[in-house]
Short mmCIF file of C-alpha atoms and ligand atoms in Angstrom, two decimals:
data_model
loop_
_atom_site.label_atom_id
_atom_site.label_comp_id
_atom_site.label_asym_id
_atom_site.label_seq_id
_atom_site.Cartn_x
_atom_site.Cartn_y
_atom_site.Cartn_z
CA UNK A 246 113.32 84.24 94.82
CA UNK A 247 111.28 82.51 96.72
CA UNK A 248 107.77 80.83 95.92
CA UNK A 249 104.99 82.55 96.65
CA UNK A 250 102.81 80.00 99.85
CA UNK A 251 98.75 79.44 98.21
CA UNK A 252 96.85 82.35 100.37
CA UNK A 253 95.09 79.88 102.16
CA UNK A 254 97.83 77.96 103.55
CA UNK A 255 98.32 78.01 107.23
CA UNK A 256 101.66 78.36 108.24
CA UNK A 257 103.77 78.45 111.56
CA UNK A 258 106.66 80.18 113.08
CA UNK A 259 107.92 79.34 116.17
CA UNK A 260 109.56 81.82 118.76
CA UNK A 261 111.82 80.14 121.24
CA UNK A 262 113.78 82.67 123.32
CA UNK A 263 115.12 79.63 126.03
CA UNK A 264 112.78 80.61 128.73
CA UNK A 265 109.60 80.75 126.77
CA UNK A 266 108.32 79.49 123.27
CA UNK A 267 105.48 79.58 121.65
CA UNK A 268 103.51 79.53 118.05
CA UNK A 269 102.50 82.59 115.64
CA UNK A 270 100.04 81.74 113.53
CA UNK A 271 99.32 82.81 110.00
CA UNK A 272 96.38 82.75 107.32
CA UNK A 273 93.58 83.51 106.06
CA UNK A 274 90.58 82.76 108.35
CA UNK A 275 92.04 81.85 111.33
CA UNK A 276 89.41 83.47 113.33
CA UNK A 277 86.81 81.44 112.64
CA UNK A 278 89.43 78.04 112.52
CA UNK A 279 88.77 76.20 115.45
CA UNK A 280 91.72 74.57 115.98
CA UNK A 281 93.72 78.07 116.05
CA UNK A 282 92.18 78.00 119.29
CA UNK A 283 93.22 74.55 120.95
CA UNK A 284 95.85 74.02 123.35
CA UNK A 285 95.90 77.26 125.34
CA UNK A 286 95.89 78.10 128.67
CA UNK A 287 93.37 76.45 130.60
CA UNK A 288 91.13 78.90 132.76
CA UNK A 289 87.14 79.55 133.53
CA UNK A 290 87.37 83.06 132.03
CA UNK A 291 89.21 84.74 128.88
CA UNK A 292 88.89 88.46 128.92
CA UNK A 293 89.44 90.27 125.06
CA UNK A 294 91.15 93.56 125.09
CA UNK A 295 90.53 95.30 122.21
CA UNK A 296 89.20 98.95 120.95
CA UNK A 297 86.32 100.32 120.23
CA UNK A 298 87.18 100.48 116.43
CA UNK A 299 88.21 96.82 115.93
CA UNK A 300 85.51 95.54 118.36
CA UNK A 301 81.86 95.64 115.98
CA UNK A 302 84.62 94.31 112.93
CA UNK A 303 86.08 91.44 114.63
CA UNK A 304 85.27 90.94 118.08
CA UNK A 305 82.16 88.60 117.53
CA UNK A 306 84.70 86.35 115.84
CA UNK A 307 86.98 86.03 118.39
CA UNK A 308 84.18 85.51 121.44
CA UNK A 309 82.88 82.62 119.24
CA UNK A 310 86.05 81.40 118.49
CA UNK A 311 86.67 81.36 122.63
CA UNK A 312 82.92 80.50 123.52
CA UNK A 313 83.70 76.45 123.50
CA UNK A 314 86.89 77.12 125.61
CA UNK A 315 86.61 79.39 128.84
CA UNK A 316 83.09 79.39 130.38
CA UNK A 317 83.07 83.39 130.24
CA UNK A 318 84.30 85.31 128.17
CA UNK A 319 84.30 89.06 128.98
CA UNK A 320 84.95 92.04 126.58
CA UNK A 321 86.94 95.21 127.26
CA UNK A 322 86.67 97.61 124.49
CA UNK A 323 88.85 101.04 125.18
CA UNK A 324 89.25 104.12 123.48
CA UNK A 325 91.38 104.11 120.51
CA UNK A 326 94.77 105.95 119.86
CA UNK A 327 97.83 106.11 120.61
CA UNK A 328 97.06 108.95 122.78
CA UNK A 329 95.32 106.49 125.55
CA UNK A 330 98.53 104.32 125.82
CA UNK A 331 98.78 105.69 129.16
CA UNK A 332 98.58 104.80 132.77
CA UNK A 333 94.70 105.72 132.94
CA UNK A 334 93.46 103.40 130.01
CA UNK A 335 95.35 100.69 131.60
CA UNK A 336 94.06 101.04 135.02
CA UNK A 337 90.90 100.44 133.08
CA UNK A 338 92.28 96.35 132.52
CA UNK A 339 93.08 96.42 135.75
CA UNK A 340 89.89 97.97 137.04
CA UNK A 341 87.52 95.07 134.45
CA UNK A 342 89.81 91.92 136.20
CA UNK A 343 88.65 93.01 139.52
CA UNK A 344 85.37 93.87 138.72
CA UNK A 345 85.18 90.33 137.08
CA UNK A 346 87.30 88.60 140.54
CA UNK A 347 89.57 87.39 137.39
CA UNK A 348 92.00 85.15 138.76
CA UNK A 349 95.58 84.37 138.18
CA UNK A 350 94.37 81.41 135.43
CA UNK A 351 92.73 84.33 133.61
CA UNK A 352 93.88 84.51 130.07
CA UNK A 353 93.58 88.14 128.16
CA UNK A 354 93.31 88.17 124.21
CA UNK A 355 94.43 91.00 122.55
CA UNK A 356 92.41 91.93 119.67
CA UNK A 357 93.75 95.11 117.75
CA UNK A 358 96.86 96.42 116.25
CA UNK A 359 100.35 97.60 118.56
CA UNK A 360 98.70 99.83 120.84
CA UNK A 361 95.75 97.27 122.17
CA UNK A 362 99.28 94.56 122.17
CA UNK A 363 101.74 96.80 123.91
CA UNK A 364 99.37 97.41 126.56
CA UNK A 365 97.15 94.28 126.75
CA UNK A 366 100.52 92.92 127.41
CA UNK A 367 102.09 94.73 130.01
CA UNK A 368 98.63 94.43 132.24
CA UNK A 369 98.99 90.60 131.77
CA UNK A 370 102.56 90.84 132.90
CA UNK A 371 101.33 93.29 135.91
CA UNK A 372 98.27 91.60 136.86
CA UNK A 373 98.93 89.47 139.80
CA UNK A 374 102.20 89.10 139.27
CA UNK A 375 101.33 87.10 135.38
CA UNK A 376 98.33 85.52 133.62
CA UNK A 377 99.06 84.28 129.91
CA UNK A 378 98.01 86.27 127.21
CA UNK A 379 97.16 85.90 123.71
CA UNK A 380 98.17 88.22 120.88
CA UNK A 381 95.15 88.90 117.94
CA UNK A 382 97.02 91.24 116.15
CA UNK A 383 94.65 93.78 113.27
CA UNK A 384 97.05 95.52 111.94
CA UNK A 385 99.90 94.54 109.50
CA UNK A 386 102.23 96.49 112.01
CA UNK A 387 101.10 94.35 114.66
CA UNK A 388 101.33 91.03 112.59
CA UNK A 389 104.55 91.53 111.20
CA UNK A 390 106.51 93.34 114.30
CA UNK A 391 104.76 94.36 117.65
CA UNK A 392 102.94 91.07 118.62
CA UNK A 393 106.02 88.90 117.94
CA UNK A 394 108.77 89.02 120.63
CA UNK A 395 107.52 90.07 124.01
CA UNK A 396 107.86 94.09 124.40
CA UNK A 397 104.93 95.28 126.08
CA UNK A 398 104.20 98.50 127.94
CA UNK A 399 102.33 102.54 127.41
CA UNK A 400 103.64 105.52 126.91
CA UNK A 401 105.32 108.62 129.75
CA UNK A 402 104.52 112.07 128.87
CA UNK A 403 108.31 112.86 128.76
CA UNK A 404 108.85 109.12 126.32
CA UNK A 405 107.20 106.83 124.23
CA UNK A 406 107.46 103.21 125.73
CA UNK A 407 108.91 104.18 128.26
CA UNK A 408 107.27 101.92 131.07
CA UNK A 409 106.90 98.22 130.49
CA UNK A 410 107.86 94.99 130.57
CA UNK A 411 109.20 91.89 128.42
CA UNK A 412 106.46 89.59 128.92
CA UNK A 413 105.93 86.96 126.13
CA UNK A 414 102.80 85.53 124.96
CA UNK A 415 101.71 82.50 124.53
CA UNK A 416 100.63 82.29 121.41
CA UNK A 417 100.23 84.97 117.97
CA UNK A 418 97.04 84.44 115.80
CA UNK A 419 97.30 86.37 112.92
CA UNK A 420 94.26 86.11 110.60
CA UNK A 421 95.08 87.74 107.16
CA UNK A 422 91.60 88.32 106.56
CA UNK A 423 91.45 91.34 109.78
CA UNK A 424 93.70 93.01 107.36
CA UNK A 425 90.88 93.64 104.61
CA UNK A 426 88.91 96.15 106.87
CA UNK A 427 92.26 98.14 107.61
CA UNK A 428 92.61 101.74 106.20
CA UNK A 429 95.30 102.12 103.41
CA UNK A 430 97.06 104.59 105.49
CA UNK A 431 97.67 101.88 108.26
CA UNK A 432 98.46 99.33 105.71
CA UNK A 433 101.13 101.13 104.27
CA UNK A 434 102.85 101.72 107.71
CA UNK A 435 102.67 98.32 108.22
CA UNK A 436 104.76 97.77 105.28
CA UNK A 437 107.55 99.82 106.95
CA UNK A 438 107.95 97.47 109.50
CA UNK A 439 108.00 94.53 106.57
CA UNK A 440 110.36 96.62 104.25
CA UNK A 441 113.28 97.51 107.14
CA UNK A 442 113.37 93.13 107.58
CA UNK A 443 115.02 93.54 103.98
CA UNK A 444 118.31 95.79 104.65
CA UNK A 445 118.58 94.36 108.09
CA UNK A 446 118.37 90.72 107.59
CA UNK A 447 117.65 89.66 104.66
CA UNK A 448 118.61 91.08 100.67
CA UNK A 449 116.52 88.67 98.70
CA UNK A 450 113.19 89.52 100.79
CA UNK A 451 114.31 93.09 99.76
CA UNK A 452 114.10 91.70 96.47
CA UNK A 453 110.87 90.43 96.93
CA UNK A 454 109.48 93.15 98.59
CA UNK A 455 110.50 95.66 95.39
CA UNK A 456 109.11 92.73 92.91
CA UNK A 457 105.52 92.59 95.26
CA UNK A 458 105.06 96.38 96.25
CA UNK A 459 101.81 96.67 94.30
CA UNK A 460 100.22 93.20 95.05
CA UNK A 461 100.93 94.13 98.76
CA UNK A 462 98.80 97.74 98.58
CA UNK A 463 96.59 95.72 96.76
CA UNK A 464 96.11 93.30 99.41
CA UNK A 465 97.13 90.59 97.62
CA UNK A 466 96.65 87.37 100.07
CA UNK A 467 98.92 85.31 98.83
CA UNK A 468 101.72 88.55 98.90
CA UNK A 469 100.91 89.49 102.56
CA UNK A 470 100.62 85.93 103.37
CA UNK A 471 104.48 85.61 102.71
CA UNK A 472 105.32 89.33 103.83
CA UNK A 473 103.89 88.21 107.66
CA UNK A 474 105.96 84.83 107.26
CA UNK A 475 109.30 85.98 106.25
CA UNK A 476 108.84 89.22 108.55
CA UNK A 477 107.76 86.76 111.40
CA UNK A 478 110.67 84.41 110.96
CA UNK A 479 113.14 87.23 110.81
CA UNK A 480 111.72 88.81 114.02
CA UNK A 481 111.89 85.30 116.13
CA UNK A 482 114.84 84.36 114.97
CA UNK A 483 116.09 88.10 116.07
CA UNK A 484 114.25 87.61 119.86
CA UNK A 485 115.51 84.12 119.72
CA UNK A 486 119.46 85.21 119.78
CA UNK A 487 118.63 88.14 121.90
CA UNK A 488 115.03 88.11 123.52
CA UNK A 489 115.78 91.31 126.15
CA UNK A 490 117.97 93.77 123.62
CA UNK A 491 121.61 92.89 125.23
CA UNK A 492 122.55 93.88 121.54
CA UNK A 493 121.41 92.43 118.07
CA UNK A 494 117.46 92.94 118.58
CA UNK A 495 118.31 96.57 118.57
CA UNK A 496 119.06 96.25 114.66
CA UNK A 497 115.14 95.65 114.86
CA UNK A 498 114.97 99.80 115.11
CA UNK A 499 116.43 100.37 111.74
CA UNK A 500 114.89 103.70 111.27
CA UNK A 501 113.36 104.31 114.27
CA UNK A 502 115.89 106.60 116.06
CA UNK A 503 115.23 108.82 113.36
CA UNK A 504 111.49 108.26 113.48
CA UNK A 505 111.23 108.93 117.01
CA UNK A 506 112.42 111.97 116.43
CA UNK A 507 110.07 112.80 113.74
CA UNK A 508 106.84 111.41 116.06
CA UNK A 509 108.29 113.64 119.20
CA UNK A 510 109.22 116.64 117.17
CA UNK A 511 105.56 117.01 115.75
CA UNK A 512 103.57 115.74 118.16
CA UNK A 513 102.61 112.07 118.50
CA UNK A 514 99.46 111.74 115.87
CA UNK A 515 100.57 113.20 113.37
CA UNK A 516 102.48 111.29 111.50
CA UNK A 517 101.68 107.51 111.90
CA UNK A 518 104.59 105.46 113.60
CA UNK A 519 105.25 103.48 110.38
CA UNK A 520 105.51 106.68 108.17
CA UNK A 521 107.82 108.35 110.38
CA UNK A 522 109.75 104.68 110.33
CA UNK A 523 109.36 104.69 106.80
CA UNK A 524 111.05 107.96 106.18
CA UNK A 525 113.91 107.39 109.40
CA UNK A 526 114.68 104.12 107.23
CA UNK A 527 115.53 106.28 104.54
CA UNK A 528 117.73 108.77 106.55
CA UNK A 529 119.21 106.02 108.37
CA UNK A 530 120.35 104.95 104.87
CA UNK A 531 122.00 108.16 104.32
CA UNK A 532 123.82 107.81 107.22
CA UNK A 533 124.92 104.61 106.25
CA UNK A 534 125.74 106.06 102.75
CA UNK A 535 127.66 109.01 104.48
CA UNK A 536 129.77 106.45 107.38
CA UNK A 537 130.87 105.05 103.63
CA UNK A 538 129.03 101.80 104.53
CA UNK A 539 126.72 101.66 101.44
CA UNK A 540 126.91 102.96 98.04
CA UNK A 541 124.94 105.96 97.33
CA UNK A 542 122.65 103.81 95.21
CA UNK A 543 121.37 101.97 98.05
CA UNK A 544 119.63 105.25 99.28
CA UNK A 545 117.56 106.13 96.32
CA UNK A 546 116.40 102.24 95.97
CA UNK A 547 115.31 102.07 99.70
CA UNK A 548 113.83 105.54 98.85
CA UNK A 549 112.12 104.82 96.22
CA UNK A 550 111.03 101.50 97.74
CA UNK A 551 109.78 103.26 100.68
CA UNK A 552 107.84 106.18 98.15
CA UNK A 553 106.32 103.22 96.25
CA UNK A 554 104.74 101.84 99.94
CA UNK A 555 102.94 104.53 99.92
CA UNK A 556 105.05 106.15 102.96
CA UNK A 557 106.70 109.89 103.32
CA UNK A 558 110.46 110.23 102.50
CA UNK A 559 111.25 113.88 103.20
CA UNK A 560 110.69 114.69 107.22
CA UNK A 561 109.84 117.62 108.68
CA UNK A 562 111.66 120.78 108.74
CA UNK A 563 112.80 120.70 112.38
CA UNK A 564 116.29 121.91 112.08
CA UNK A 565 118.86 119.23 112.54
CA UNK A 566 119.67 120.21 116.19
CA UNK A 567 116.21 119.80 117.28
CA UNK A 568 116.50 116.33 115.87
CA UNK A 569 120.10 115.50 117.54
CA UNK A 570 118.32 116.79 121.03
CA UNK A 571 115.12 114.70 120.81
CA UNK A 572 117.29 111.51 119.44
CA UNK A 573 119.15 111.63 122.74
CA UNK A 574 116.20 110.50 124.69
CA UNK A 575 116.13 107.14 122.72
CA UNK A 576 116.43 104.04 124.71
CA UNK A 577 119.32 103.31 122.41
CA UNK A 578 121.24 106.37 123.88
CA UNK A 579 123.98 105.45 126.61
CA UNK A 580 125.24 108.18 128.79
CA UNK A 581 123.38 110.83 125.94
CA UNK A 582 125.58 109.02 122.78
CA UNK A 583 123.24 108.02 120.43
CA UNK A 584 123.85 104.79 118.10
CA UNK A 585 122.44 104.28 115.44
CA UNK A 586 121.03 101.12 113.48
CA UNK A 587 122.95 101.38 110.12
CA UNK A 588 123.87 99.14 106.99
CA UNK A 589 126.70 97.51 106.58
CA UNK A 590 125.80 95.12 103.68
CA UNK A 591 122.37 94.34 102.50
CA UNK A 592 121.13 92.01 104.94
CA UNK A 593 123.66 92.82 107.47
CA UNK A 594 123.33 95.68 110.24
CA UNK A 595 125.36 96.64 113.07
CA UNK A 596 124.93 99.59 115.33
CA UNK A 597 127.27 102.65 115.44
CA UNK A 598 128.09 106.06 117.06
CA UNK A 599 128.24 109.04 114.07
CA UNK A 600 129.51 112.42 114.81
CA UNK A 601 127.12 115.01 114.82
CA UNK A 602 128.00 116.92 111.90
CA UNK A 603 127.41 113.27 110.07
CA UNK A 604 124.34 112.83 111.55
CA UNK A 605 122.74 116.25 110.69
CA UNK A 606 123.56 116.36 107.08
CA UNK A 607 121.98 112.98 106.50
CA UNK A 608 118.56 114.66 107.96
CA UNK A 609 119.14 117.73 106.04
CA UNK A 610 119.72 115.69 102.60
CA UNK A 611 116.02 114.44 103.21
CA UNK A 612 113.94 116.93 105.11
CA UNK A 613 110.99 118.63 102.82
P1 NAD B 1354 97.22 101.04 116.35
O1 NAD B 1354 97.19 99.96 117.32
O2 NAD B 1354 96.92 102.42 116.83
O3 NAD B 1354 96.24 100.68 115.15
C1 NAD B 1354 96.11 101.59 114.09
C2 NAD B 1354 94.65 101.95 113.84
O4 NAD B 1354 94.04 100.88 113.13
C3 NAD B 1354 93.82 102.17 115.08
O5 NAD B 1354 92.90 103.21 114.86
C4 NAD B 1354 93.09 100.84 115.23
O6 NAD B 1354 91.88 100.94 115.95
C5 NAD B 1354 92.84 100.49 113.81
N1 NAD B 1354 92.67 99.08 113.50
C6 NAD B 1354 93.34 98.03 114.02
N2 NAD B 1354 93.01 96.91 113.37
C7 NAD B 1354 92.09 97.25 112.46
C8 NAD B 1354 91.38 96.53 111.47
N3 NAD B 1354 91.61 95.23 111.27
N4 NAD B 1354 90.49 97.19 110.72
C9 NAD B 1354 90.29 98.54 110.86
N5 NAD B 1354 90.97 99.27 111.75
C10 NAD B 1354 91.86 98.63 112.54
O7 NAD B 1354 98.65 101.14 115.61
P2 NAD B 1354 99.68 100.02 115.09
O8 NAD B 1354 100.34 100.65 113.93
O9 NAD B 1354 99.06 98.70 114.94
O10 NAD B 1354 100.71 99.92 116.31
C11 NAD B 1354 101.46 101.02 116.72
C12 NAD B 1354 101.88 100.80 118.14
O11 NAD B 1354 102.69 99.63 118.20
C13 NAD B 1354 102.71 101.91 118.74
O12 NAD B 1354 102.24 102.19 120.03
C14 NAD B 1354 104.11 101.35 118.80
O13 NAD B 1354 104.86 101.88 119.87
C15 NAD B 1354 103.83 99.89 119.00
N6 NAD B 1354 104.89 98.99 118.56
C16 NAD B 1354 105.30 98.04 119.42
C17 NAD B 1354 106.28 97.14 119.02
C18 NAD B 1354 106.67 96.03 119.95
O14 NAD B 1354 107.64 95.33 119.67
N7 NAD B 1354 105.94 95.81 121.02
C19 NAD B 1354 106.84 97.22 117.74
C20 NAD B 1354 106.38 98.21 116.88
C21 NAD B 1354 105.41 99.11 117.29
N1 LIG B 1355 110.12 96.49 117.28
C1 LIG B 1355 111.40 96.34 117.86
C2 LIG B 1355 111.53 95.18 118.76
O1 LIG B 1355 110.62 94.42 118.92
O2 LIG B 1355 112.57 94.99 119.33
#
């Protein structure tokens, strides 16, 4: 098992996908660490991109933090939700760097969880053509998954994600300390996105993860300090080998096919993205189970692993075939066959076809 880093340790992982690479950033205080903030992109003005929620809690941070290095520093705080990942609230970037004759050495610091990232992102891979961008992820989602590796982009009424770009950034900062104002709901689908690392790429973290459940609800520094490490090493060794999803980063959407379906079938809000992760993990795991890639066993421990996060494991009641017809829209889908993410060893995951008759009574075995 490994030893647990002291809380206020900072520690580095580096990303290096051959055409870019670049530093994330983790501990406790970061924010106000000055040298987090050396060695970036040279320019007269930074603009932050946050929301209007994480704004008043950690915006003034971050403008000091910037104050000694760009000569203005601009704030753009837009409405939260996942509902305003859309075309209009990013027009709104767009609109703020012309109002502000931002040039093409403008660098934009995204301060908020995935949604602020995803689409902080894809304007600074849109506007003119590129300007560097920082990620500031807020939420444990964010620091463990969504600000590491590059995907950026909103949301089509007919797909989630479903415009963007691969666009890297040049640096993560992920101060620990953001993660104390978070609501517990959030927190615990943040820890969806830590606990799918486990069966994917790594058993012992699994390990670790069972052994640390509680210290990591209870916000434990020194437990999320190593959570965002080992996820964060995971995930850039993961965009390293494969930086645009040819095929291994896929296994980085263990659960999600499933989870889509449970986010589309009730209505994006409802259920947070990690919960419906959390409980697609846990059918995916079924699946696995029912492909006679995993014991039995290893559903009711990633089950009970998931429970213990604080995450749903029975989904909705949609009826199998409504699940089958909204899975087919997945990116992972070619020419309308879906393949899943499944286990074939702990620590090891490959994708796979399944027949549909597979597929349906691994939903059915855990819908509520
Ligand atoms: P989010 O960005 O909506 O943040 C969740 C909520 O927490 C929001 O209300 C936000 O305002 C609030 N918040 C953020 N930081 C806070 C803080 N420190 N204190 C108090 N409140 C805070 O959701 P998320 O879970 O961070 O991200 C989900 C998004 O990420 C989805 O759009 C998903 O598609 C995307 N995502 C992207 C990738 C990727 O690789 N790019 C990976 C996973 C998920
Ligand atoms: N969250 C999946 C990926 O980054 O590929």
């Amino acid at each position: 098992m490994p030893t647990r880093p002291a809380a206020s340790a900072r520690q580095r992982v580096t990303v290096d996908t051959g055409a870019s690479r670049y530093d994330i950033l983790i501990g406790a205080g970061l924010l106000a660490d000055a040298s987090a903030w050396q060695g970036l992109p040279a320019a007269a003005q930074a603009l932050v991109v946050t929301n209007t929620t994480v704004d008043p809690l950690h915006g003034a941070a971050l403008r000091h933090a910037l104050a000694p290095h760009y000569a203005r520093v601009g704030t753009l705080a837009l409405p939260d939700g996942e509902a305003h990942k859309d075309w209009p609230t990013l027009n709104l970037v767009f609109d703020r760097l012309l109002a502000d004759a931002c040039d093409r050495r403008t660098v934009l610091f995204a301060l908020g969880g995935g949604v602020v990232g995803d689409m902080t992102g894809f304007a600074a891979a849109s506007y003119m053509r590129g300007v560097p961008f920082v990620q500031v992820p807020t939420t444990l989602l964010a620091q463990v998954d969504s600000s590491v590796g590059g995907k950026t982009g909103i949301n089509h009424p007919a797909g989630k994600n479903m415009i963007g770009a691969f666009y890297q950034p040049r640096r993560v900062v992920c101060d620990l300390d953001t993660l104390s104002t978070l609501p517990a709901r959030e927190l615990s689908a943040g820890l969806a996105e830590v606990i799918k690392y486990g069966p994917i790429a790594d058993a012992a973290f699994l390990d670790w993860i069972e052994a640390h459940l509680d210290d990591l609800r209870a916000r434990d520094p020194a437990a999320l300090a190593h959570a965002v490490r080992r996820s964060c090493e995971i995930k850039a060794e993961v965009v390293g080998a494969d930086e645009r999803e040819g095929g291994l980063r896929a296994i980085l959407n263990f659960g999600h096919t499933f989870g889509h379906a449970i986010e589309a079938g009730l209505g994006y809000g409802e259920w947070l993205h990690g919960e419906a992760v959390g409980c697609g993990m846990v059918m995916a795991a079924e699946l696995s189970a029912r492909l006679g890639l995993m014991p039995a066993a290893f559903v009711g421990r990633l089950a009970r692993i998931v429970e213990r996060a604080g995450l749903p494991v029975r989904g909705p009641r949609l009826g199998a075939a409504r699940y089958l017809e909204l899975m087919r829209v997945d990116k992972k889908a070619e020419s309308g066959q879906i393949r899943f993410v499944v286990i074939e060893a702990l620590g090891r995951a490959a994708l796979r076809p399944a027949d549909d008759a597979t597929v349906a009574r691994a939903i059915e075995a855990h819908c509520a």
